[in-house]
CSV table of N, CA and C in Angstrom, one decimal:
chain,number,residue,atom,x,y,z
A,1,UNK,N,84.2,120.4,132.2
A,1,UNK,CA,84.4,121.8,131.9
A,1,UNK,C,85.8,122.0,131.3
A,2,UNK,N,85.7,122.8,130.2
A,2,UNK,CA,87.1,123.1,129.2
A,2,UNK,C,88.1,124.1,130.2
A,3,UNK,N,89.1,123.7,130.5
A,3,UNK,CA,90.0,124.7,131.3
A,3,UNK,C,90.7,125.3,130.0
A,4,UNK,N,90.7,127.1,129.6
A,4,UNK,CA,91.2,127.6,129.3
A,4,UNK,C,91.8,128.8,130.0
A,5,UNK,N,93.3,129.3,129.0
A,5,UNK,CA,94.3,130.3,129.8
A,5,UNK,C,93.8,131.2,128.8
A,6,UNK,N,94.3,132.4,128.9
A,6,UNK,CA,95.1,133.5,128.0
A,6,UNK,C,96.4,133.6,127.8
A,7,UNK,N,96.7,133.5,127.2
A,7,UNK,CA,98.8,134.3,126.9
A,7,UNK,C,98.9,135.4,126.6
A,8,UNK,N,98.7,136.1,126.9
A,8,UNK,CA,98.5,137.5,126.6
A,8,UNK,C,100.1,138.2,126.1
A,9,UNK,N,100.8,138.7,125.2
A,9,UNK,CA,101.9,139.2,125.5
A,9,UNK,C,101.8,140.4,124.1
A,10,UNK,N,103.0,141.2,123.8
A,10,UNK,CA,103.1,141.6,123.2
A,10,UNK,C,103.8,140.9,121.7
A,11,UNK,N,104.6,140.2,122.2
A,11,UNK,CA,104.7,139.4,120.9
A,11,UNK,C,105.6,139.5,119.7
A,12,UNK,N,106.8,140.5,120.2
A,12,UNK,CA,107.3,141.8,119.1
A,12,UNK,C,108.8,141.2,118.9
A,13,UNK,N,108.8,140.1,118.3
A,13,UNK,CA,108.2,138.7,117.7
A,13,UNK,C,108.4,137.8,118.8
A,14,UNK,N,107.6,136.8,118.4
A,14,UNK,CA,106.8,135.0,118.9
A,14,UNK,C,108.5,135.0,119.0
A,15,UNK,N,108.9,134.5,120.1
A,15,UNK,CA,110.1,133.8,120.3
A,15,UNK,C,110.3,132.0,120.5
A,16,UNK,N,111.1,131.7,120.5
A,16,UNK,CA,111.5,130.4,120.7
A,16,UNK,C,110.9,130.2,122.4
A,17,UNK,N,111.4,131.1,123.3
A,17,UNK,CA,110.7,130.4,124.7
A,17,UNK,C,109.1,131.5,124.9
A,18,UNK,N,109.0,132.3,124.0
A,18,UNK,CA,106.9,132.1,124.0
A,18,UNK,C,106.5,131.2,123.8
A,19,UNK,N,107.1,130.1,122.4
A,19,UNK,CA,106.4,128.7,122.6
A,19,UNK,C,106.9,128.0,123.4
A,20,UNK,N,108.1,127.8,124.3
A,20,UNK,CA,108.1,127.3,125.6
A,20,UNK,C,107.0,126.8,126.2
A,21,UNK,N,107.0,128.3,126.9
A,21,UNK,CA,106.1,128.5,127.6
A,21,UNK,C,104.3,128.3,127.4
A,22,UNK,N,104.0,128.4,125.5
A,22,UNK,CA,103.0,128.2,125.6
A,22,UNK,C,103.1,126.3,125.7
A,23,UNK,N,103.9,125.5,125.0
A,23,UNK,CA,104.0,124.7,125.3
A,23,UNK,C,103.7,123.7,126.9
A,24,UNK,N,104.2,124.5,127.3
A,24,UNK,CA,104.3,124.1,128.9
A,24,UNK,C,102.4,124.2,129.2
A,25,UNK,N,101.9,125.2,128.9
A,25,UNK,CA,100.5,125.5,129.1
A,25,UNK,C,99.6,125.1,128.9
A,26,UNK,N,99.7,124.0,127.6
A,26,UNK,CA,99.2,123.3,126.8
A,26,UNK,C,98.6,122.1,128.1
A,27,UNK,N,100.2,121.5,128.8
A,27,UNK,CA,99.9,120.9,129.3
A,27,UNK,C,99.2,121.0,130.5
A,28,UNK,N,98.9,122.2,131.0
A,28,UNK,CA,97.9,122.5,132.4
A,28,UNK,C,96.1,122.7,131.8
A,29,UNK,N,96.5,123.4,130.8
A,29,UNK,CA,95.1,124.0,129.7
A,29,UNK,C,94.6,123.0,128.7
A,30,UNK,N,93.3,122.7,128.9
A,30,UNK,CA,93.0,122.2,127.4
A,30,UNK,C,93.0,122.9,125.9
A,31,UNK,N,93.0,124.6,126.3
A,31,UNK,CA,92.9,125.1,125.0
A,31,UNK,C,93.7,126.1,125.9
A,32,UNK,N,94.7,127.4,124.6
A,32,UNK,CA,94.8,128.4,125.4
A,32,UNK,C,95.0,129.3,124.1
A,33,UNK,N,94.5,130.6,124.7
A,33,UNK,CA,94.1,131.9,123.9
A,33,UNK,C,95.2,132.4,123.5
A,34,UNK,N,96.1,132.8,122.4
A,34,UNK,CA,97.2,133.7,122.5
A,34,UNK,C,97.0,135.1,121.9
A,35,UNK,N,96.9,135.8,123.2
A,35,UNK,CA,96.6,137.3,122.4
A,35,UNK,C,97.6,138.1,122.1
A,36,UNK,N,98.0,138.5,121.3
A,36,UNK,CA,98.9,139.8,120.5
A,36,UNK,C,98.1,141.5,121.3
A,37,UNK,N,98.9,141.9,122.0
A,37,UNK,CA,98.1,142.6,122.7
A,37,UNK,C,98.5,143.9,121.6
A,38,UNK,N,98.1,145.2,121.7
A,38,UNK,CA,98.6,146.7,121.2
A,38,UNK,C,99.1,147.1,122.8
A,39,UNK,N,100.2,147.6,122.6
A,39,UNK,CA,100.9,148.3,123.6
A,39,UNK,C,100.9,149.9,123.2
A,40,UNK,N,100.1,150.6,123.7
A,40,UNK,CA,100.2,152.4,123.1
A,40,UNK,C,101.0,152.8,123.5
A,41,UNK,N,102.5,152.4,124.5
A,41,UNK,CA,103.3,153.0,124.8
A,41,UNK,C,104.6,152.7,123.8
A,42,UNK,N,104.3,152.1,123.2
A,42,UNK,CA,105.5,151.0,122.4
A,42,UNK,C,105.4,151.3,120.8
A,43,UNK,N,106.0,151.9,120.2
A,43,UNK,CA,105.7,151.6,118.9
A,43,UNK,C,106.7,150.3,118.7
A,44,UNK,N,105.6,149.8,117.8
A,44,UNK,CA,105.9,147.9,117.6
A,44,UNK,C,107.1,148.0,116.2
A,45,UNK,N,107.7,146.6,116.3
A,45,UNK,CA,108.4,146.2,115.1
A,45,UNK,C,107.8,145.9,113.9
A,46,UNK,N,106.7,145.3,114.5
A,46,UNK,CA,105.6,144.7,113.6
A,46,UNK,C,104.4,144.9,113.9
A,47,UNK,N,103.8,145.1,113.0
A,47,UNK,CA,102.4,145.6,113.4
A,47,UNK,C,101.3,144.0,113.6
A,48,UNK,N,100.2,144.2,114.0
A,48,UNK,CA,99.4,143.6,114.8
A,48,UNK,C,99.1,142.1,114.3
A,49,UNK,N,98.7,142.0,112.7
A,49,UNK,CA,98.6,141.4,111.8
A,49,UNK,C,99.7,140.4,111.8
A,50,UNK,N,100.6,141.0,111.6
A,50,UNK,CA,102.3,140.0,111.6
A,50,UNK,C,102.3,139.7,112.5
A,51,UNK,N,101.8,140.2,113.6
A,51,UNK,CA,102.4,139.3,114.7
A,51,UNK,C,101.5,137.9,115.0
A,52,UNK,N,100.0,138.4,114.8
A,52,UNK,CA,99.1,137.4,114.9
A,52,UNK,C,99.6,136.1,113.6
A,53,UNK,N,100.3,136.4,112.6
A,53,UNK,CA,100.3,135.4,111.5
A,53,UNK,C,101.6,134.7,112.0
A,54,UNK,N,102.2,135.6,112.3
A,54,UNK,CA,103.6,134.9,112.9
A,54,UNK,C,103.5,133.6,113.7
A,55,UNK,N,102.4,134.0,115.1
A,55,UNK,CA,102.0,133.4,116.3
A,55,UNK,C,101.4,131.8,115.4
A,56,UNK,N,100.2,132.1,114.3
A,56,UNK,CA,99.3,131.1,114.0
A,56,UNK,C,100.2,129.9,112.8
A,57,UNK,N,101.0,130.8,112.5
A,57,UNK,CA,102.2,129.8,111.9
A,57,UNK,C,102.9,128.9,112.8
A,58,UNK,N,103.3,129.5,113.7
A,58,UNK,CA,104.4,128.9,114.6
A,58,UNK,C,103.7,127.9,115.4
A,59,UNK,N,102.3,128.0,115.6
A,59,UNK,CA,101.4,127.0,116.2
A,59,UNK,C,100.4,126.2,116.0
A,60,UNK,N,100.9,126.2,114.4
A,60,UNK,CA,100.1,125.6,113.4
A,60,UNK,C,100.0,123.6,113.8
A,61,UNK,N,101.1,123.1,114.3
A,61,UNK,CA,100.7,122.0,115.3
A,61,UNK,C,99.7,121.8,116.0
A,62,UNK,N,99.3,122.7,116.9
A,62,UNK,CA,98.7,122.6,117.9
A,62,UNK,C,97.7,123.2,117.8
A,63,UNK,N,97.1,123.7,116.6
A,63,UNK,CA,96.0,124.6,116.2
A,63,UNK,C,94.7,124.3,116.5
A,64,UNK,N,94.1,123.2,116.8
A,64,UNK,CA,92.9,122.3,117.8
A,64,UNK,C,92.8,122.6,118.7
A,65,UNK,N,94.1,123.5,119.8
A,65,UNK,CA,94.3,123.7,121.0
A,65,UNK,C,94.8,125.2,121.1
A,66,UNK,N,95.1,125.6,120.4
A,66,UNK,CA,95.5,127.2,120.7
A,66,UNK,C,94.5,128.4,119.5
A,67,UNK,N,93.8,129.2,120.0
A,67,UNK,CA,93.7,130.3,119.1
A,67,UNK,C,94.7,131.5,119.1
A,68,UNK,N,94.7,132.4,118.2
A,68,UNK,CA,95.7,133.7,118.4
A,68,UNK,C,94.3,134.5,118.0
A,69,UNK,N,94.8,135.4,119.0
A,69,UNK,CA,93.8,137.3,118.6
A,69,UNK,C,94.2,137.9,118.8
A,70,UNK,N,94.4,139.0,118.6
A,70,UNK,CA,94.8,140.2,118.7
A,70,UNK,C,94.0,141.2,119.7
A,71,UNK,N,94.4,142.3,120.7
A,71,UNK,CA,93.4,143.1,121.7
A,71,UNK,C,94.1,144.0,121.9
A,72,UNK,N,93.0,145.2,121.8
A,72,UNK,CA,93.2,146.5,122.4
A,72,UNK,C,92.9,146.8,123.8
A,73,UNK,N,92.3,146.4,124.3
A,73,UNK,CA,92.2,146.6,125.9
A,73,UNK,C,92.9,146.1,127.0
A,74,UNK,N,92.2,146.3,128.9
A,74,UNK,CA,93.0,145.6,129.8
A,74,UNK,C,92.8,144.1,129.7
A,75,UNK,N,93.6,143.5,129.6
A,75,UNK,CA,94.1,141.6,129.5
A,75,UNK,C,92.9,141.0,130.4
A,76,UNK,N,92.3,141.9,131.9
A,76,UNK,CA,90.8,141.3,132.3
A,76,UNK,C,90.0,141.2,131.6
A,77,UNK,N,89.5,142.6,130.8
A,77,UNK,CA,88.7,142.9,130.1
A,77,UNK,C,88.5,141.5,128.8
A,78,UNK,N,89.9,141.5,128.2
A,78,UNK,CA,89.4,140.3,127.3
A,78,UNK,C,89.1,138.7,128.1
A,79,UNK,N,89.7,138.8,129.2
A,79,UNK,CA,89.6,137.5,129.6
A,79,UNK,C,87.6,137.1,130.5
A,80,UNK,N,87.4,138.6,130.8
A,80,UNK,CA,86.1,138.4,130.8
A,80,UNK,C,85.2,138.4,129.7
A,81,UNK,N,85.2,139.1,128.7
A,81,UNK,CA,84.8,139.0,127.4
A,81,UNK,C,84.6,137.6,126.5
A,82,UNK,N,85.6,136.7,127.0
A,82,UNK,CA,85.9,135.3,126.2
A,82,UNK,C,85.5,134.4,127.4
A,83,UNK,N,84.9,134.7,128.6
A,83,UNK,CA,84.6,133.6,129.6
A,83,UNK,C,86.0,133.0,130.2
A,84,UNK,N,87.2,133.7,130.2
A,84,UNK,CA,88.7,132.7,130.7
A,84,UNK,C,88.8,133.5,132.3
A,85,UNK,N,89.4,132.2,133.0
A,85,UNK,CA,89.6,132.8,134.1
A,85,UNK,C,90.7,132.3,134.6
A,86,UNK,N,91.6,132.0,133.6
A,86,UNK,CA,93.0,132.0,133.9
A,86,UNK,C,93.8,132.6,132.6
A,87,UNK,N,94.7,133.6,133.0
A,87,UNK,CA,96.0,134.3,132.4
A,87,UNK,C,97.2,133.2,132.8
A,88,UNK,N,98.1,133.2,131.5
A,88,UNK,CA,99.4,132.6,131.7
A,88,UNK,C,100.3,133.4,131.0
A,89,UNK,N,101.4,133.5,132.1
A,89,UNK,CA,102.6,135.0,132.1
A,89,UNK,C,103.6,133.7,132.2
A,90,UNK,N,104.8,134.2,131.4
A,90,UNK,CA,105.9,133.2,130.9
A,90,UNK,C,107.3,134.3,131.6
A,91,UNK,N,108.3,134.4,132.5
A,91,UNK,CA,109.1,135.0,132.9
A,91,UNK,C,110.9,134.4,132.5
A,92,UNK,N,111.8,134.8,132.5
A,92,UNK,CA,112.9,134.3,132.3
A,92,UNK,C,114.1,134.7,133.1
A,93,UNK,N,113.7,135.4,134.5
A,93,UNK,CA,114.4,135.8,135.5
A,93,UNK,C,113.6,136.1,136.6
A,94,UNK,N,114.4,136.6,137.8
A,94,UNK,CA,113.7,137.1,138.8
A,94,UNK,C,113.0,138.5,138.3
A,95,UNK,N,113.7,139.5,137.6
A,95,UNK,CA,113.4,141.2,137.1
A,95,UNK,C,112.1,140.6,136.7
A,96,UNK,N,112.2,139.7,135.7
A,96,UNK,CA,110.4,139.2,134.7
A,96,UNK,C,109.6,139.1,136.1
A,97,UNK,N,110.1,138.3,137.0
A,97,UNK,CA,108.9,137.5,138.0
A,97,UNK,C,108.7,139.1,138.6
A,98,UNK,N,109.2,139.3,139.4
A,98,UNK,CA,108.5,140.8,140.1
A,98,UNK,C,107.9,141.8,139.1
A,99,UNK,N,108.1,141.9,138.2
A,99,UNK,CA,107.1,142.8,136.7
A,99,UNK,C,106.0,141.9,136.4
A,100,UNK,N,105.7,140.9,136.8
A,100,UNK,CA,104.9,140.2,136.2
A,100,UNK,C,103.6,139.6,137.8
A,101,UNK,N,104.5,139.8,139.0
A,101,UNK,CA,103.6,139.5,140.1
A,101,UNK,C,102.8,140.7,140.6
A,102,UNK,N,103.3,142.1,140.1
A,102,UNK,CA,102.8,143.2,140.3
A,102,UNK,C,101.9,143.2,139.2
A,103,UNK,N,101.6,142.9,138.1
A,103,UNK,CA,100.6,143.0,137.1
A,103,UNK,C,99.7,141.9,137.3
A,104,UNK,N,100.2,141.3,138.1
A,104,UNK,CA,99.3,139.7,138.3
A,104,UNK,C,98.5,140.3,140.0
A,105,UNK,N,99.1,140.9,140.7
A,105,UNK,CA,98.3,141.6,142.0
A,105,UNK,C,97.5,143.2,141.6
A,106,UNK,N,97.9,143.5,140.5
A,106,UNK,CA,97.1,144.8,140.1
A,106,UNK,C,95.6,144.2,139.7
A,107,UNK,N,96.0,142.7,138.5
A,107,UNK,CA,94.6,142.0,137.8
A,107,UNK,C,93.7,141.5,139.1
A,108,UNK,N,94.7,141.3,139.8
A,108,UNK,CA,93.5,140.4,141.4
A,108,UNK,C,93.0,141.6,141.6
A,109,UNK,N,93.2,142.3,142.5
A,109,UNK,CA,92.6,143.4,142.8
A,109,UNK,C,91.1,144.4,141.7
A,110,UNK,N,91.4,144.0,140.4
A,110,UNK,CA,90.5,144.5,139.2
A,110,UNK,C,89.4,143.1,139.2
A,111,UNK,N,89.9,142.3,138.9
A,111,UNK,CA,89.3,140.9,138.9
A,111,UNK,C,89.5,139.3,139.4
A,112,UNK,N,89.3,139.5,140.8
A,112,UNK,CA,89.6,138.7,141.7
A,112,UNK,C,89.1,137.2,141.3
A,113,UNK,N,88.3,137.1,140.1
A,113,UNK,CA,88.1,136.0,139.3
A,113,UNK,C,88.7,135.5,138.9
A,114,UNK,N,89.9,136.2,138.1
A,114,UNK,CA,90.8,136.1,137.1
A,114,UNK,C,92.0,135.6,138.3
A,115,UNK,N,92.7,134.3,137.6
A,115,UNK,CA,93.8,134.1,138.1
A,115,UNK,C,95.1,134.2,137.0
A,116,UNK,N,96.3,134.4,138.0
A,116,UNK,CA,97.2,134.3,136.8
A,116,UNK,C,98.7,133.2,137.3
A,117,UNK,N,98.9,132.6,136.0
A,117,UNK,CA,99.8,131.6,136.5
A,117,UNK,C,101.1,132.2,135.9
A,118,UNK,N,102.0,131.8,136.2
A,118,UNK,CA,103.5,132.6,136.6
A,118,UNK,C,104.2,131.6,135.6
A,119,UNK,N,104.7,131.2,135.1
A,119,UNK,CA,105.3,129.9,134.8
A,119,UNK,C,106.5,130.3,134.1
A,120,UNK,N,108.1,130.1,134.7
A,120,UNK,CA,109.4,130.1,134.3
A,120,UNK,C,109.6,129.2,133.1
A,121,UNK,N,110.7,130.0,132.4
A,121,UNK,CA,110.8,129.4,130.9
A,121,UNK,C,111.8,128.5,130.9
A,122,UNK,N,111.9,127.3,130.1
A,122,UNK,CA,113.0,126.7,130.5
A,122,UNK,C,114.3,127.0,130.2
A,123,UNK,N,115.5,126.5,131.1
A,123,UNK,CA,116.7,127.5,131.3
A,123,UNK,C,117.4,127.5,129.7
A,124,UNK,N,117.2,126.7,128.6
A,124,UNK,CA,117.8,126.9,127.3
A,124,UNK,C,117.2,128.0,126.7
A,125,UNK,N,116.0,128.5,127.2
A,125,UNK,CA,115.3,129.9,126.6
A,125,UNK,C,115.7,131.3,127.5
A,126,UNK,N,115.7,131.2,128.7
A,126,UNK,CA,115.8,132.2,129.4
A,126,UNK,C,116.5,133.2,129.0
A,127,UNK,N,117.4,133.2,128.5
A,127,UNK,CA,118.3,134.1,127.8
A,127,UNK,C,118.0,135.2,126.3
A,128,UNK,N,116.7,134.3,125.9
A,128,UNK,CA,116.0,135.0,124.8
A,128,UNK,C,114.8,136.0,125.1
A,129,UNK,N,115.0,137.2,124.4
A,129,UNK,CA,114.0,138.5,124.7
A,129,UNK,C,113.5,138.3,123.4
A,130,UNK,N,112.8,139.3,123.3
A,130,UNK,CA,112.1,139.7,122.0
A,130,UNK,C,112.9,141.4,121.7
A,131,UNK,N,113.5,141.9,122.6
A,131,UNK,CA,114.1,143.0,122.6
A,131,UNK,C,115.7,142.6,121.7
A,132,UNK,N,116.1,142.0,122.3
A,132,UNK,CA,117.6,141.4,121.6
A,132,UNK,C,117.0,141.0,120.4
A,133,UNK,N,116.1,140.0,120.2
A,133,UNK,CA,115.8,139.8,119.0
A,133,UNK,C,115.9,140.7,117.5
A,134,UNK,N,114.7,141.5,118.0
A,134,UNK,CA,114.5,143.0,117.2
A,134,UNK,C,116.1,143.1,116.9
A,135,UNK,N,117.2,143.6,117.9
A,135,UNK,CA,118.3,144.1,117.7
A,135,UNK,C,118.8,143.6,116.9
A,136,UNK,N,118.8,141.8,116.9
A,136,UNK,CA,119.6,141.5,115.9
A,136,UNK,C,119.2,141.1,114.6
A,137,UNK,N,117.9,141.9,114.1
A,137,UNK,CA,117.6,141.7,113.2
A,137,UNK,C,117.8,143.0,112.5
A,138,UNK,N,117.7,144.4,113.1
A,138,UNK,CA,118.1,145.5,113.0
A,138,UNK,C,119.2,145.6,112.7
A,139,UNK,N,120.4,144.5,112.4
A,139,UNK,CA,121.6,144.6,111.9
A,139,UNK,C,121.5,143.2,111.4
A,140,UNK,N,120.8,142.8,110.5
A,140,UNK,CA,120.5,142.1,109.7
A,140,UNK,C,121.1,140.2,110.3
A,141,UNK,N,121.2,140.5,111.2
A,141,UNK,CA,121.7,139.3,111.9
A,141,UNK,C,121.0,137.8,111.6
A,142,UNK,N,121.7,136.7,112.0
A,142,UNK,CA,120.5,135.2,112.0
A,142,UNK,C,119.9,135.0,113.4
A,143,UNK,N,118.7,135.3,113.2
A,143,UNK,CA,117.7,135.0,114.5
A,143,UNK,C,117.1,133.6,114.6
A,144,UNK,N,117.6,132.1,113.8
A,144,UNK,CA,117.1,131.6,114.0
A,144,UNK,C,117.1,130.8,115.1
A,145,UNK,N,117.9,130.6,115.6
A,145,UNK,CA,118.6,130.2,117.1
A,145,UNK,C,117.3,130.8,118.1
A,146,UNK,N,116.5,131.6,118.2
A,146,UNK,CA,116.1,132.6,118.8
A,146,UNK,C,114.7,132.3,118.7
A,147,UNK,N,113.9,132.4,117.7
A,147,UNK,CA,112.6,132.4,117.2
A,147,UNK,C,112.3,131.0,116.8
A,148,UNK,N,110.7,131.1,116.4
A,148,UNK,CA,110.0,129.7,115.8
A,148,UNK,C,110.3,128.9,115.0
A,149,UNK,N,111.0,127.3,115.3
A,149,UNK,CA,111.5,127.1,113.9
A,149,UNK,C,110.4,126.7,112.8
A,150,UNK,N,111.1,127.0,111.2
A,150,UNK,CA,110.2,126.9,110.5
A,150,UNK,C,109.0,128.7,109.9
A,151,UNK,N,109.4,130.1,110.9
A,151,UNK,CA,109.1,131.0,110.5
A,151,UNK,C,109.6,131.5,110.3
A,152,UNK,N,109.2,132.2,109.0
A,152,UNK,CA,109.9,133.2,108.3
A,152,UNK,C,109.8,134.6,109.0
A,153,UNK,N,110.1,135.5,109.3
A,153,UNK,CA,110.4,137.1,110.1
A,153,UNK,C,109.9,137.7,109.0
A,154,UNK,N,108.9,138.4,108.4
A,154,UNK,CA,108.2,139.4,107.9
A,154,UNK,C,109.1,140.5,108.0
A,155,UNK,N,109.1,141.4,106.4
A,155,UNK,CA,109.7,142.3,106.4
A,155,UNK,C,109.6,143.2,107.7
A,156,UNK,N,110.6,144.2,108.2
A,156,UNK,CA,110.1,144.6,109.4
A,156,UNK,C,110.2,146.1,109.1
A,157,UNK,N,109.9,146.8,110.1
A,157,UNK,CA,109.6,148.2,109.9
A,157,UNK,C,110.8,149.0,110.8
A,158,UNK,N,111.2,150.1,109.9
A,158,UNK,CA,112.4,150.4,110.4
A,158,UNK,C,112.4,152.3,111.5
């Protein structure tokens, strides 16, 4: 039987420790899903599209083994929809792990099927957000240090 995850994130841009971590996943998963989720509380940097092209660029390696999609619903909902019954959440401090074990005990509670695995980023990434990012691109800054190498950052929306 094929062990597949989800990665569910927002994605507002694919960073250097998203592929970390999806890296890391690779190795527990034989395939894993990367969804670009819509956040209605968030107006995005990039819209849905860029992010998913961004994602399928950056994992254009490992593309036998990773899909990217895009979702508007709750992260169970798609993971029952696609038959997965593991989620994989990537953290880069203690603040991430408690934000991420309360969404991971809200999902048990919804779908006690669905597991989710926690997995810390390695310590040369930890320090990268997708928040700081944005910022330093919002002042035209070099994010390559930061993001996928080999992608280019799509005009962004101001």
């Amino acid at each position: 039987m094929e062990r597949i995850a989800l990665f569910p994130g927002s994605f507002d841009p694919f960073t250097a420790g998203h592929l970390n971590i999806l890296s890391r996943a690779l190795t527990m998963f034989d395939r894993v899903v990367v969804a670009a989720g819509v956040n209605q509380d968030k107006r995005g940097f990039y819209d849905t599209q860029q992010k998913v092209n961004i994602i399928r660029e950056a994992t254009a390696g490992v593309s036998d083994r990773v899909d990217v999609i895009s979702y508007d619903c709750l992260t169970i909902e798609i993971c029952r929809r696609l038959g997965i019954r593991h989620i994989v959440r990537g953290v880069r401090n203690m603040l991430d792990f408690e934000n991420e074990r309360a969404i991971a005990d809200a999902n048990r509670r919804l779908a006690p099927e669905i597991d989710t695995i926690i997995i810390p980023t390695a310590q040369e990434y930890a320090h990268i957000s997708s928040s700081a990012v944005r910022d330093i691109l919002r002042h035209n800054g070099d994010t390559s240090m930061f993001t996928v190498p080999g992608v280019k950052l799509p005009e962004v929306r101001r």
